Amino acid sequence: MAARYDVRDKVVLITGGSRGIGADAARRLAKLGAQVSVVGLEPELLREVAEGIGERAAWFEADVTEVGALNRAVDATAER
């Protein structure tokens, strides 16, 4: 049986959060009480995912293969 972790009030940054597994993970984690930050290359889709989740979500456009862009997304997530 899989272990369950308490994510209430934890901050989770999800790369590839604009669709598929990333978007689904963001939705599920938010329902469990996490604050989620969805990060990726498609700002329109990221915004839709975050808006669909509500105030527990933020989104940031970043190419995760670029360290500077990823660091900015992490910093913006922490600031929020």
PDB file of C-alpha atoms in Angstrom:
ATOM      1  CA  MET A   1       0.000   0.000   0.000  1.00  0.00           C
ATOM      2  CA  ALA A   2       1.295   3.455  -0.894  1.00  0.00           C
ATOM      3  CA  ALA A   3       2.280   5.802   1.900  1.00  0.00           C
ATOM      4  CA  ARG A   4       0.203   8.930   2.393  1.00  0.00           C
ATOM      5  CA  TYR A   5       1.868  12.208   3.128  1.00  0.00           C
ATOM      6  CA  ASP A   6       0.243  15.242   4.667  1.00  0.00           C
ATOM      7  CA  VAL A   7       0.637  18.103   2.197  1.00  0.00           C
ATOM      8  CA  ARG A   8      -1.670  20.568   3.934  1.00  0.00           C
ATOM      9  CA  ASP A   9      -0.106  24.021   3.866  1.00  0.00           C
ATOM     10  CA  LYS A  10       3.016  22.711   2.101  1.00  0.00           C
ATOM     11  CA  VAL A  11       4.258  24.451  -1.052  1.00  0.00           C
ATOM     12  CA  VAL A  12       4.706  22.198  -4.061  1.00  0.00           C
ATOM     13  CA  LEU A  13       6.376  23.414  -7.260  1.00  0.00           C
ATOM     14  CA  ILE A  14       5.399  21.310 -10.252  1.00  0.00           C
ATOM     15  CA  THR A  15       7.291  21.484 -13.521  1.00  0.00           C
ATOM     16  CA  GLY A  16       5.362  20.547 -16.632  1.00  0.00           C
ATOM     17  CA  GLY A  17       2.267  21.824 -14.865  1.00  0.00           C
ATOM     18  CA  SER A  18       0.406  23.019 -17.941  1.00  0.00           C
ATOM     19  CA  ARG A  19      -1.068  19.664 -18.920  1.00  0.00           C
ATOM     20  CA  GLY A  20      -1.118  15.922 -18.337  1.00  0.00           C
ATOM     21  CA  ILE A  21       0.408  14.447 -15.217  1.00  0.00           C
ATOM     22  CA  GLY A  22       1.731  17.807 -13.990  1.00  0.00           C
ATOM     23  CA  ALA A  23      -1.643  19.554 -14.196  1.00  0.00           C
ATOM     24  CA  ASP A  24      -3.413  16.582 -12.623  1.00  0.00           C
ATOM     25  CA  ALA A  25      -0.871  16.441  -9.795  1.00  0.00           C
ATOM     26  CA  ALA A  26      -1.373  20.157  -9.129  1.00  0.00           C
ATOM     27  CA  ARG A  27      -5.147  19.755  -8.931  1.00  0.00           C
ATOM     28  CA  ARG A  28      -4.935  16.728  -6.649  1.00  0.00           C
ATOM     29  CA  LEU A  29      -2.346  18.251  -4.338  1.00  0.00           C
ATOM     30  CA  ALA A  30      -4.361  21.475  -4.036  1.00  0.00           C
ATOM     31  CA  LYS A  31      -7.448  19.440  -3.091  1.00  0.00           C
ATOM     32  CA  LEU A  32      -5.341  17.879  -0.337  1.00  0.00           C
ATOM     33  CA  GLY A  33      -4.483  21.348   0.977  1.00  0.00           C
ATOM     34  CA  ALA A  34      -1.145  22.124  -0.682  1.00  0.00           C
ATOM     35  CA  GLN A  35      -0.225  25.473  -2.161  1.00  0.00           C
ATOM     36  CA  VAL A  36       0.875  24.690  -5.716  1.00  0.00           C
ATOM     37  CA  SER A  37       3.077  26.481  -8.193  1.00  0.00           C
ATOM     38  CA  VAL A  38       2.751  25.258 -11.770  1.00  0.00           C
ATOM     39  CA  VAL A  39       5.757  25.965 -13.963  1.00  0.00           C
ATOM     40  CA  GLY A  40       6.320  25.381 -17.653  1.00  0.00           C
ATOM     41  CA  LEU A  41       6.523  26.808 -21.149  1.00  0.00           C
ATOM     42  CA  GLU A  42       2.866  27.408 -22.001  1.00  0.00           C
ATOM     43  CA  PRO A  43       1.617  30.479 -20.124  1.00  0.00           C
ATOM     44  CA  GLU A  44      -1.979  30.281 -21.339  1.00  0.00           C
ATOM     45  CA  LEU A  45      -2.348  26.675 -20.199  1.00  0.00           C
ATOM     46  CA  LEU A  46      -0.509  27.314 -16.930  1.00  0.00           C
ATOM     47  CA  ARG A  47      -2.867  30.209 -16.199  1.00  0.00           C
ATOM     48  CA  GLU A  48      -5.907  28.023 -16.939  1.00  0.00           C
ATOM     49  CA  VAL A  49      -4.671  25.303 -14.589  1.00  0.00           C
ATOM     50  CA  ALA A  50      -3.925  27.800 -11.801  1.00  0.00           C
ATOM     51  CA  GLU A  51      -7.228  29.644 -12.229  1.00  0.00           C
ATOM     52  CA  GLY A  52      -9.085  26.339 -12.206  1.00  0.00           C
ATOM     53  CA  ILE A  53      -7.479  25.486  -8.882  1.00  0.00           C
ATOM     54  CA  GLY A  54      -8.096  28.900  -7.363  1.00  0.00           C
ATOM     55  CA  GLU A  55      -6.216  30.861  -4.744  1.00  0.00           C
ATOM     56  CA  ARG A  56      -4.122  27.840  -3.713  1.00  0.00           C
ATOM     57  CA  ALA A  57      -2.264  28.033  -7.042  1.00  0.00           C
ATOM     58  CA  ALA A  58       0.198  30.273  -8.837  1.00  0.00           C
ATOM     59  CA  TRP A  59       1.829  29.865 -12.208  1.00  0.00           C
ATOM     60  CA  PHE A  60       5.166  30.899 -13.660  1.00  0.00           C
ATOM     61  CA  GLU A  61       6.472  30.564 -17.185  1.00  0.00           C
ATOM     62  CA  ALA A  62       9.960  29.053 -17.212  1.00  0.00           C
ATOM     63  CA  ASP A  63      12.098  26.741 -19.289  1.00  0.00           C
ATOM     64  CA  VAL A  64      13.333  24.338 -16.631  1.00  0.00           C
ATOM     65  CA  THR A  65      16.412  23.531 -18.713  1.00  0.00           C
ATOM     66  CA  GLU A  66      17.566  27.121 -18.077  1.00  0.00           C
ATOM     67  CA  VAL A  67      18.866  27.394 -14.532  1.00  0.00           C
ATOM     68  CA  GLY A  68      18.224  31.128 -14.309  1.00  0.00           C
ATOM     69  CA  ALA A  69      14.600  30.776 -15.397  1.00  0.00           C
ATOM     70  CA  LEU A  70      14.037  27.933 -12.960  1.00  0.00           C
ATOM     71  CA  ASN A  71      15.640  29.907 -10.127  1.00  0.00           C
ATOM     72  CA  ARG A  72      13.332  32.857 -10.874  1.00  0.00           C
ATOM     73  CA  ALA A  73      10.301  30.544 -10.728  1.00  0.00           C
ATOM     74  CA  VAL A  74      11.476  29.093  -7.416  1.00  0.00           C
ATOM     75  CA  ASP A  75      12.124  32.574  -5.991  1.00  0.00           C
ATOM     76  CA  ALA A  76       8.713  33.844  -7.176  1.00  0.00           C
ATOM     77  CA  THR A  77       7.042  30.782  -5.650  1.00  0.00           C
ATOM     78  CA  ALA A  78       8.781  31.362  -2.314  1.00  0.00           C
ATOM     79  CA  GLU A  79       7.895  35.067  -2.390  1.00  0.00           C
ATOM     80  CA  ARG A  80       4.229  34.353  -3.020  1.00  0.00           C
TER      81      ARG A  80
END
